[in-house]
Tab-separated table of C-alpha atoms in Angstrom:
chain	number	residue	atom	x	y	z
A	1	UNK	CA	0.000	0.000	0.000
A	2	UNK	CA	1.868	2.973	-1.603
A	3	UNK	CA	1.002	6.276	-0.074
A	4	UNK	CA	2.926	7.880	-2.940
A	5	UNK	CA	0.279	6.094	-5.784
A	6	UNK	CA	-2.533	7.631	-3.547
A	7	UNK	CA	-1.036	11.194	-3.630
A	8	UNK	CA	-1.026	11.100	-6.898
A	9	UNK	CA	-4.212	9.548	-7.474
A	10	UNK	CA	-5.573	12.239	-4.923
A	11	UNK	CA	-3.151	15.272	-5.644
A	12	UNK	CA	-1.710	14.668	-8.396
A	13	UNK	CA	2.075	14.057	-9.287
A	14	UNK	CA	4.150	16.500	-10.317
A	15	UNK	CA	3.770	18.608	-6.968
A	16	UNK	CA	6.991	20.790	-5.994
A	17	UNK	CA	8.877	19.936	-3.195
A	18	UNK	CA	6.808	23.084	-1.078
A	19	UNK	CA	4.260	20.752	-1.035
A	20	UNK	CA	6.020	18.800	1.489
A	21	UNK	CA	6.996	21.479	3.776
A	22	UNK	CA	5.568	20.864	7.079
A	23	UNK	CA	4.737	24.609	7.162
A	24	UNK	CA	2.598	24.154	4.189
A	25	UNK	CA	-0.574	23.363	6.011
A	26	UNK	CA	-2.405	23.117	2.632
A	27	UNK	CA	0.047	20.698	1.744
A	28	UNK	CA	0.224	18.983	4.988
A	29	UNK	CA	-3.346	18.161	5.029
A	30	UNK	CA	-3.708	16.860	1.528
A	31	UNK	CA	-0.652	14.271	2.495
A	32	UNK	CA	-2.554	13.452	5.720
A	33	UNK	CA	-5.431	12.434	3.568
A	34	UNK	CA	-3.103	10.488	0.592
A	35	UNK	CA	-1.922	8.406	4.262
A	36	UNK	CA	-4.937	7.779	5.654
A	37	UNK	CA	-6.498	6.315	2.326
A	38	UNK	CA	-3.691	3.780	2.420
A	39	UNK	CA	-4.024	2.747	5.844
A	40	UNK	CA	-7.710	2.787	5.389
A	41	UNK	CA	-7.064	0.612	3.027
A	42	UNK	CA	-4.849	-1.921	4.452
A	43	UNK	CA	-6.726	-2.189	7.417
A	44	UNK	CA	-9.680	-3.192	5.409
A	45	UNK	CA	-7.516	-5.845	3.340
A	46	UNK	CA	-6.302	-7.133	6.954
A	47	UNK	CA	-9.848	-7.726	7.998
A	48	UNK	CA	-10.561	-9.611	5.068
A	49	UNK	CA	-11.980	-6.940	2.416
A	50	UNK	CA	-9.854	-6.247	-1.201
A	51	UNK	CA	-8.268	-3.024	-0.047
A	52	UNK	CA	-7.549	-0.931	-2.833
A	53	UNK	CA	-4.252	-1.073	-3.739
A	54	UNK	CA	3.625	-0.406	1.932
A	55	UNK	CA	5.329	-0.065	8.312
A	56	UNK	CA	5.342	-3.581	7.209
A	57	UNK	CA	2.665	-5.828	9.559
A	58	UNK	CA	2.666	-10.244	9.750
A	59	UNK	CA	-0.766	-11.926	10.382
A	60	UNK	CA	0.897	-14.704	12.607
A	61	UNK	CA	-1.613	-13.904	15.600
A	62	UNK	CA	-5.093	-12.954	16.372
A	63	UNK	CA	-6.304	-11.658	12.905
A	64	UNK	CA	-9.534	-11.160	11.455
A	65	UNK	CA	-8.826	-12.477	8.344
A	66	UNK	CA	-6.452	-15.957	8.222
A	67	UNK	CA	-5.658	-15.985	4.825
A	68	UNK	CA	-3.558	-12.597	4.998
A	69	UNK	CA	0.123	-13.003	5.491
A	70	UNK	CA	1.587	-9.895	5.339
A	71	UNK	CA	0.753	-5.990	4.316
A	72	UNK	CA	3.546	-3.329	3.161
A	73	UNK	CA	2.709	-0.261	4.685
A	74	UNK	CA	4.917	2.004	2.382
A	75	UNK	CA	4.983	5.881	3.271
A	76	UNK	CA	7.833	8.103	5.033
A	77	UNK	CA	6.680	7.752	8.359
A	78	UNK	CA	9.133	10.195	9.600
A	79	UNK	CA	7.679	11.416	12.865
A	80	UNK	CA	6.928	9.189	16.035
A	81	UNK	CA	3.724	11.298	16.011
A	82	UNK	CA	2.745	9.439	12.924
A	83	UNK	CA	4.187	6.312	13.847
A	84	UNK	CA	2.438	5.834	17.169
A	85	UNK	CA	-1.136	7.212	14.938
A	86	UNK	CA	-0.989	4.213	12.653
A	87	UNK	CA	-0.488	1.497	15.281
A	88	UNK	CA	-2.710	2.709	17.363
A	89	UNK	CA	-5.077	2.861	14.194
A	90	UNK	CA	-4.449	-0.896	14.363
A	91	UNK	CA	-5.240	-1.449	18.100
A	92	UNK	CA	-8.532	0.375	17.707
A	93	UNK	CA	-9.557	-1.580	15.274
A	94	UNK	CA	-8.227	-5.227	17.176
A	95	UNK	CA	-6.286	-6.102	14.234
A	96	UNK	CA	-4.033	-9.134	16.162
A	97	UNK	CA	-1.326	-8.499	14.164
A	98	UNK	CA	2.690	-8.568	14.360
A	99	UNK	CA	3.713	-4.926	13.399
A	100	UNK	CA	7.140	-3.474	12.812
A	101	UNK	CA	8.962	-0.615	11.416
A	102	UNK	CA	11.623	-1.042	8.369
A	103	UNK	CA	13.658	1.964	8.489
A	104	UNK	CA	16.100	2.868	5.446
A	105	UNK	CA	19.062	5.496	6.158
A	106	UNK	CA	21.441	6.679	4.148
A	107	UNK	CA	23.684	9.397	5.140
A	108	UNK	CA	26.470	8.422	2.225
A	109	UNK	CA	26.339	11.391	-0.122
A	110	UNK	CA	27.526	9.244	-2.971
A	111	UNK	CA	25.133	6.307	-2.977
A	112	UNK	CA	21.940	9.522	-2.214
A	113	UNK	CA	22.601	10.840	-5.399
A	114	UNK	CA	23.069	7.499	-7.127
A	115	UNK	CA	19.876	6.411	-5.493
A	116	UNK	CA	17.742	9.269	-6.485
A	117	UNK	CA	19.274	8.999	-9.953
A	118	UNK	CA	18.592	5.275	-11.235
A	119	UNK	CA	15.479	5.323	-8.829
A	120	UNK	CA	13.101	8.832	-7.447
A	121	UNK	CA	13.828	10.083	-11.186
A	122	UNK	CA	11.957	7.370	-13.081
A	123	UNK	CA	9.100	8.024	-10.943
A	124	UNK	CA	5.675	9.803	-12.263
A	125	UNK	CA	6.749	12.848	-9.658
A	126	UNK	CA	9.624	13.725	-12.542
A	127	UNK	CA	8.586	11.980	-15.161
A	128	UNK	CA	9.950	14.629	-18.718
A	129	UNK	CA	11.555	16.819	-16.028
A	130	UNK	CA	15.304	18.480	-16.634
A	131	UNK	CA	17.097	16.064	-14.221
A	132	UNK	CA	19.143	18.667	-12.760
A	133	UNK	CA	16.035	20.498	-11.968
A	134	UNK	CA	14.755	17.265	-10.401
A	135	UNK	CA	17.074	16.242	-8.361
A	136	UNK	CA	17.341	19.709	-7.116
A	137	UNK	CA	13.574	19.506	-6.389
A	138	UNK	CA	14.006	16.264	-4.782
A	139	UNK	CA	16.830	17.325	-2.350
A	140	UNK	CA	14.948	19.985	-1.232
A	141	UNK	CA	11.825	17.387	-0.788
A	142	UNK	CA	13.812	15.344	1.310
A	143	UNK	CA	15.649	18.352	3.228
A	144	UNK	CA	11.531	19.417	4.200
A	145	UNK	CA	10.980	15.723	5.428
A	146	UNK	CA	14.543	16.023	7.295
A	147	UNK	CA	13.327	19.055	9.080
A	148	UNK	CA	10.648	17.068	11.068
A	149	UNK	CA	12.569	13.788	11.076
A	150	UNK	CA	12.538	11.840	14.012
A	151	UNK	CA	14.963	8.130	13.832
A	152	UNK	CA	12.952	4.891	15.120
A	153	UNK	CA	13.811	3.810	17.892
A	154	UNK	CA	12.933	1.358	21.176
A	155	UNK	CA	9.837	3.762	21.773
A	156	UNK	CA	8.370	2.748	17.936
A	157	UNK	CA	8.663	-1.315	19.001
A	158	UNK	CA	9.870	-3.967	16.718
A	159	UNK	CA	11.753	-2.347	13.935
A	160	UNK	CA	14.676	-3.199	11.805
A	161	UNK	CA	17.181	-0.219	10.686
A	162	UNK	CA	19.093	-0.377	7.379
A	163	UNK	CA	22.135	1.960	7.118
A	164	UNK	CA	23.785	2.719	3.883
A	165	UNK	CA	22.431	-0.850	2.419
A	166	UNK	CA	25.329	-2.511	4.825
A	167	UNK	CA	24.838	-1.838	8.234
A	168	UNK	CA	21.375	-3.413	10.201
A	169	UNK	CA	20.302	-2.718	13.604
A	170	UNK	CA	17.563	-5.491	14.553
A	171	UNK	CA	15.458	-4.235	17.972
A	172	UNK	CA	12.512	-6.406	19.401
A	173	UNK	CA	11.737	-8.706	16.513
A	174	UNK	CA	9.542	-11.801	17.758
A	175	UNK	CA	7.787	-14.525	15.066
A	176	UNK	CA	8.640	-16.732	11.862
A	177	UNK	CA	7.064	-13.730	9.297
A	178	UNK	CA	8.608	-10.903	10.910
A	179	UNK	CA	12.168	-12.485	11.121
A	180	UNK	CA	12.088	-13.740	7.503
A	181	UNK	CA	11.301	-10.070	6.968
A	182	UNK	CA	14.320	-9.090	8.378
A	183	UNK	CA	16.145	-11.934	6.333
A	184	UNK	CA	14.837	-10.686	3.335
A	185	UNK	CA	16.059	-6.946	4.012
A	186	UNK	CA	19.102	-8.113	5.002
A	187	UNK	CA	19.948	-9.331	1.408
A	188	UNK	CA	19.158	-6.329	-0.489
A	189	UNK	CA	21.679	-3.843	-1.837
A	190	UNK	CA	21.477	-1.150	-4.454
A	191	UNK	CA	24.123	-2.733	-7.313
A	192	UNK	CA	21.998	-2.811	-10.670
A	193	UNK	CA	22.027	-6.299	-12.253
A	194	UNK	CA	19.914	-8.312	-14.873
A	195	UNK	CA	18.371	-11.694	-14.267
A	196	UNK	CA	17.944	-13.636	-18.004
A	197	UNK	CA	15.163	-16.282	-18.030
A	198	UNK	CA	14.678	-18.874	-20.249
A	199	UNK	CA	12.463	-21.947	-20.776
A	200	UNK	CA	14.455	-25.325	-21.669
A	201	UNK	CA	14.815	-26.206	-25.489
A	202	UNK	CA	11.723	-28.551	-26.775
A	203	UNK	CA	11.741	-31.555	-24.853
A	204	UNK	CA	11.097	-35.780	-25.557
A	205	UNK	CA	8.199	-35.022	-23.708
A	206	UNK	CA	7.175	-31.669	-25.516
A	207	UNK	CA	6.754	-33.192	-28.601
A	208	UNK	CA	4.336	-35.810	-27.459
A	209	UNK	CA	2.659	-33.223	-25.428
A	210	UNK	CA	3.784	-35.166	-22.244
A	211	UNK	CA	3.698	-33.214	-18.837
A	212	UNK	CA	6.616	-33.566	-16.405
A	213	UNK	CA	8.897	-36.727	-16.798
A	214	UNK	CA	12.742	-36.547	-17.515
A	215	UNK	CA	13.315	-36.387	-20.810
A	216	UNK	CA	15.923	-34.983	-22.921
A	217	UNK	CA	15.822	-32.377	-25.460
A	218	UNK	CA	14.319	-33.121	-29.015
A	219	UNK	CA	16.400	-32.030	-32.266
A	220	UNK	CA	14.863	-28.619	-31.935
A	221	UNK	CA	15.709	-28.670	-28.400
A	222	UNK	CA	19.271	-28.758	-29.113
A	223	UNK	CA	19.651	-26.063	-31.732
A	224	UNK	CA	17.508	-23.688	-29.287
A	225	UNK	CA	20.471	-24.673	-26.731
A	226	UNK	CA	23.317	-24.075	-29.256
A	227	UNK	CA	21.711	-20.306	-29.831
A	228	UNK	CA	21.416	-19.667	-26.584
A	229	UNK	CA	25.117	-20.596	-25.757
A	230	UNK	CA	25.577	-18.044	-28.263
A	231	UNK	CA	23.192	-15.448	-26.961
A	232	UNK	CA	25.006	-16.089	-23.184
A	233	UNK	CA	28.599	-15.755	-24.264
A	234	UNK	CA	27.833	-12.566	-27.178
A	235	UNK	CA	25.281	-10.491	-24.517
A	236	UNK	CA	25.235	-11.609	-21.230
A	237	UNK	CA	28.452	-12.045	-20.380
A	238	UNK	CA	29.905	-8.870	-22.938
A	239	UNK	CA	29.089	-5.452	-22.005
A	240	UNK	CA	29.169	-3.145	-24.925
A	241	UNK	CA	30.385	0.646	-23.942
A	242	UNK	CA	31.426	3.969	-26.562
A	243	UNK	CA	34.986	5.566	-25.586
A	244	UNK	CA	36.079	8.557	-27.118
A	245	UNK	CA	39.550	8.031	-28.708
A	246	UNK	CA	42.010	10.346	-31.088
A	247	UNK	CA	41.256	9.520	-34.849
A	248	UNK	CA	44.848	9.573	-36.423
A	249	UNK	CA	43.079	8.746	-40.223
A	250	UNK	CA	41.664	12.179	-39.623
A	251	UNK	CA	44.232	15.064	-39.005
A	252	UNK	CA	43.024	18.296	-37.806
A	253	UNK	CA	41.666	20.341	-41.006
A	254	UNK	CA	42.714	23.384	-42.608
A	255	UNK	CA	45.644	24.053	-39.595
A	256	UNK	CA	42.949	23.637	-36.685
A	257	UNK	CA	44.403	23.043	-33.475
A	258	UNK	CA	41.572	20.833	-32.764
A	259	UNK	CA	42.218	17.013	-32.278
A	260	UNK	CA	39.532	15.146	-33.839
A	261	UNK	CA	38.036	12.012	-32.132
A	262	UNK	CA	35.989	9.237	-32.929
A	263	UNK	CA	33.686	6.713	-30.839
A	264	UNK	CA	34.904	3.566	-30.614
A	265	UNK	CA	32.745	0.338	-29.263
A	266	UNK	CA	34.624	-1.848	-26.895
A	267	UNK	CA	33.426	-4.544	-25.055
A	268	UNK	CA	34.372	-6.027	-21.567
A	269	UNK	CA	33.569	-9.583	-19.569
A	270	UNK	CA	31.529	-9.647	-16.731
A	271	UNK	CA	30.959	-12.750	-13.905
A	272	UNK	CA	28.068	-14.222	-14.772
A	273	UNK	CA	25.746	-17.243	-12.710
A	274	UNK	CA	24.263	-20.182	-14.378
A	275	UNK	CA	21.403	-21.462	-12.516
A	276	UNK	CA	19.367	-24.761	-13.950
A	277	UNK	CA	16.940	-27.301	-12.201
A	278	UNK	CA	17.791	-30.524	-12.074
A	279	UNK	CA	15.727	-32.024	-14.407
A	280	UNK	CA	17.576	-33.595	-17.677
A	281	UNK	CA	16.148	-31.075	-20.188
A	282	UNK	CA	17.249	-27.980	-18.755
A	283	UNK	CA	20.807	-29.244	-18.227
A	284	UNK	CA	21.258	-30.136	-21.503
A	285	UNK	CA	19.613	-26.374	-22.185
A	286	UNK	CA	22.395	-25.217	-20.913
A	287	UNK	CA	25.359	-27.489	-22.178
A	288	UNK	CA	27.028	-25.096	-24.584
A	289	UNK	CA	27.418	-22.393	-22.678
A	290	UNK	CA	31.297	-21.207	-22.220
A	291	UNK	CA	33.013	-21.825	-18.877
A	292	UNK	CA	36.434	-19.931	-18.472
A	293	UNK	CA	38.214	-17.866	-15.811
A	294	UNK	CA	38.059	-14.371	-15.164
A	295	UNK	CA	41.190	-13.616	-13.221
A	296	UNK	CA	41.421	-11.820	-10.212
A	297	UNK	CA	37.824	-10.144	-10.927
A	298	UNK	CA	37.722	-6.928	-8.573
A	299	UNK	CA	34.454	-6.952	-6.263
A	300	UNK	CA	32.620	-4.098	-5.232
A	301	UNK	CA	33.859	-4.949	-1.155
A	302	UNK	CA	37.250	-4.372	-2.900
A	303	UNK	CA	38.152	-8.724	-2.851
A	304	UNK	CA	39.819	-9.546	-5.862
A	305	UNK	CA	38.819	-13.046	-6.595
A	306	UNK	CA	39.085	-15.885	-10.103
A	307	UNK	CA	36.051	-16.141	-10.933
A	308	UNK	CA	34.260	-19.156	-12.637
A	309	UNK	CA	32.601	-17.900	-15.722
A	310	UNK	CA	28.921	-19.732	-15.654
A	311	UNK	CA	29.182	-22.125	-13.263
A	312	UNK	CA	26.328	-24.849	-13.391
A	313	UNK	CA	24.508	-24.856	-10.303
A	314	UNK	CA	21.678	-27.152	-10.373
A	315	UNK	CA	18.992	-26.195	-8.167
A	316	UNK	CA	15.989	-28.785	-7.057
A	317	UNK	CA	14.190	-25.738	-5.987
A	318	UNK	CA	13.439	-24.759	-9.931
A	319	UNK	CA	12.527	-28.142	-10.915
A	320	UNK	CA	8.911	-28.030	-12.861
A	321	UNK	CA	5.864	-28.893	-10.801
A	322	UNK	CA	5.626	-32.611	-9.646
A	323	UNK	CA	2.626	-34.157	-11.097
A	324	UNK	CA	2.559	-37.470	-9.029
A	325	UNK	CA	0.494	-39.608	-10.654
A	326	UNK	CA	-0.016	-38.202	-13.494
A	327	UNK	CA	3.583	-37.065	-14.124
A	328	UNK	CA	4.080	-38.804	-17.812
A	329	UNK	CA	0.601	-38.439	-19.267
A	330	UNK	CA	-0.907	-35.858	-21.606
A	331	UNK	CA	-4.090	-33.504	-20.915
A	332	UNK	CA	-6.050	-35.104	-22.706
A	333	UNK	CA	-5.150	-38.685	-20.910
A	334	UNK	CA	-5.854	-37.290	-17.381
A	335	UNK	CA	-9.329	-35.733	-18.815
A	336	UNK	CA	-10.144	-39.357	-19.495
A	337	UNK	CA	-8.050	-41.277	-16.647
A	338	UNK	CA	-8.843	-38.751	-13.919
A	339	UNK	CA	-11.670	-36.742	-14.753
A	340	UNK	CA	-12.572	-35.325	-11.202
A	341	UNK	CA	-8.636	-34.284	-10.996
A	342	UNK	CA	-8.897	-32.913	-14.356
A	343	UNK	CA	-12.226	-30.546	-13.339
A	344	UNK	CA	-10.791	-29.493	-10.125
A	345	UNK	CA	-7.702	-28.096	-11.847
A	346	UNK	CA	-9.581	-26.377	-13.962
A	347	UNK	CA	-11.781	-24.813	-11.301
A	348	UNK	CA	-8.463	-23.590	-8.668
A	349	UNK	CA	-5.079	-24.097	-11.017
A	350	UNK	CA	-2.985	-22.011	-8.384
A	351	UNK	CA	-3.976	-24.032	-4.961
A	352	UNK	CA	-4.724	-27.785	-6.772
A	353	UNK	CA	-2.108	-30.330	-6.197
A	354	UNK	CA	-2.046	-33.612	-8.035
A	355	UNK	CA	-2.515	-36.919	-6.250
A	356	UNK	CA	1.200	-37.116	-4.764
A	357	UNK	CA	1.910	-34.043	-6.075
A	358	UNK	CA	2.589	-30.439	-5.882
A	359	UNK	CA	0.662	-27.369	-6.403
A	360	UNK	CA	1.778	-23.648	-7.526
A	361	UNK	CA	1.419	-23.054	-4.440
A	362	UNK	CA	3.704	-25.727	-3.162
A	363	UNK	CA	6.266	-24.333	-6.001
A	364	UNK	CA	5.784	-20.865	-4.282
A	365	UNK	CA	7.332	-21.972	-1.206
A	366	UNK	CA	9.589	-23.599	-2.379
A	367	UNK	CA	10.932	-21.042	-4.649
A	368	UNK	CA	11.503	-19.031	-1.658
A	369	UNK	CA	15.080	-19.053	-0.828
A	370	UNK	CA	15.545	-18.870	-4.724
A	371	UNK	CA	13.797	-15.688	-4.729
A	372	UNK	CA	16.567	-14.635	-1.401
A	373	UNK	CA	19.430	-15.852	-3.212
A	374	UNK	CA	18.401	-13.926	-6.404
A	375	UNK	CA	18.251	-10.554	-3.826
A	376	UNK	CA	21.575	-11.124	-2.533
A	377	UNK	CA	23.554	-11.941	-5.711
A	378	UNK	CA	25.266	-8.919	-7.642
A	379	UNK	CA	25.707	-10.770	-10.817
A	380	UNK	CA	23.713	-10.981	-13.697
């Protein structure tokens, strides 16, 4: 729940940063109400309504509504004031729920301005803007909420602090949602990076229109894996940059003083992972894609490390949904074999699960530490 969407759904977005002064009462009152829509909001979806649309709350205890997890509370919240508002919003309205601040600082200069670069600047709020002009709107923005800032602390409760994306100060944290939370946190970082995805090559099974099984990759199947390998090694693992450099085939004209230049393309390697399930098909997906060394790769902790280009790391985690029983047979087979399986997949596809099987939903849990390991990694 994104107070920012509902000030700009309410307000409008390209406000100047006055708008935020806490003098601005004007301005103060028509955040208020972009706030209150959100928690209004949340509070409904906690209770077991739709809500409408991020201090971060865990439904391990007490709530209204069982099949909520967890809601994202996601505004500034830079004033106990405010802080002690909302939760008591919650107590009011006997919502049992875990609640806990996530509080983001970041007092290095270098990674602000990266931050509000790559990330407040591709927001609606500057969207066509000069980006000098916005990021000198923004810092002033930020310098208005600064002026009324007050840091979490004990006095807020359970709260996690992240400083500069490397330091964390955990206070009070209690429950299996809340501390995967704080797991979860504790793996991000701000380093850009790309994540490629890619189905296997036609399988065995593909062709017969087969689901599940282990089968290896059809003809097709292996030219799809022998482009890829191609793709991996010419685009993935090469980064393509311009670099001005002198043009000696083009003298300065006419006595000019000038030195001419020309751009110039030049590539460099990058580390790159290689993740595959285990099943049969998507190894041999994989199987012509380069391995070499990059030596003594420079890290951005300063380590200087080999690194193995594309290691294969199989991972049972991304293996395709387990079928059980009716892993090896087509559609149109378990329409005829298995017809009450076949309607009730059709009626719920995410929760079903096949007779000794999995669901999606079993794959969602599953997939969790994937989806950890993914935040933590730095490579594409």
């Amino acid at each position: 729940f994104n107070v920012g969407d509902y000030r700009r759904q309410l307000c409008g977005a390209q406000l100047p940063a006055e708008f935020y002064n806490p003098k601005n009462e004007e301005g103060r009152k028509s955040r208020e109400m972009a706030c209150n829509a959100a928690l209004n909001d949340m509070m409904e979806y906690l209770q077991g309504g739709t809500g409408g649309g991020n201090a971060t709350t865990s439904n391990d205890n007490n709530s209204t509504n069982t099949r909520v997890r967890v809601a994202v509370f996601d505004a500034t919240n830079s004033t106990r004031e405010r802080r002690q508002f909302i939760l008591k919003r919650l107590q009011d309205a006997k919502i049992g729920c875990k609640k806990m601040f996530v509080e983001s600082v970041c007092d290095s200069q270098e990674l602000l301005e990266e931050n509000i670069r790559t990330v407040k600047l591709r927001t609606p709020d500057y969207r066509d803007m000069d980006p000098d002009d916005a990021m000198k709107d923004f810092l002033q923005r930020r310098q208005n909420y600064m002026d009324v800032y007050e840091e979490v602390d004990e006095r807020d409760g359970p709260h996690v602090k992240i400083v500069n994306s490397k330091r964390f100060h955990v206070c009070g944290i209690r429950g299996y949602l809340p501390l995967k939370v704080v797991h979860f946190v504790m793996n991000l970082h701000t380093l850009p990076r790309t994540f490629y995805l890619t189905r296997h090559g036609q399988s065995e099974y593909n062709v017969l229109g087969k689901i599940g099984g282990d089968s290896g990759l059809s003809a097709n199947g292996v030219k799809y894996a022998k482009r890829l390998a191609v793709f991996a090694k010419e685009h993935i693992a090469t980064v393509h940059h311009e670099e001005e450099q002198l043009n000696e085939d083009s003298p300065p004209a006419n006595g000019e003083s000038k030195t001419q230049t020309k751009k110039v393309t030049k590539t460099t390697e990058r580390p790159c992972r290689l993740w595959t399930s285990t099943l049969r098909r998507t190894k041999e997906t994989a199987q012509f894609i380069e391995h070499n060394i990059l030596d003594e790769h420079e890290w951005d902790n300063g380590d200087r490390l080999d690194w193995f280009q594309f290691r294969p790391m199989a991972r049972r985690n991304l293996d395709e949904l387990y079928a059980g029983t009716c892993d090896g047979l087509t559609y149109k087979e378990i329409e005829t074999i298995f017809p009450e399986e076949f309607a009730a997949r059709q009626h719920d596809k995410l929760a079903y699960r096949y007779p000794r099987g999995e669901s999606y939903m079993d794959v969602t849990l599953r997939l969790e530490p994937v989806a950890q390991e993914m935040e933590r990694t730095r490579e594409p």
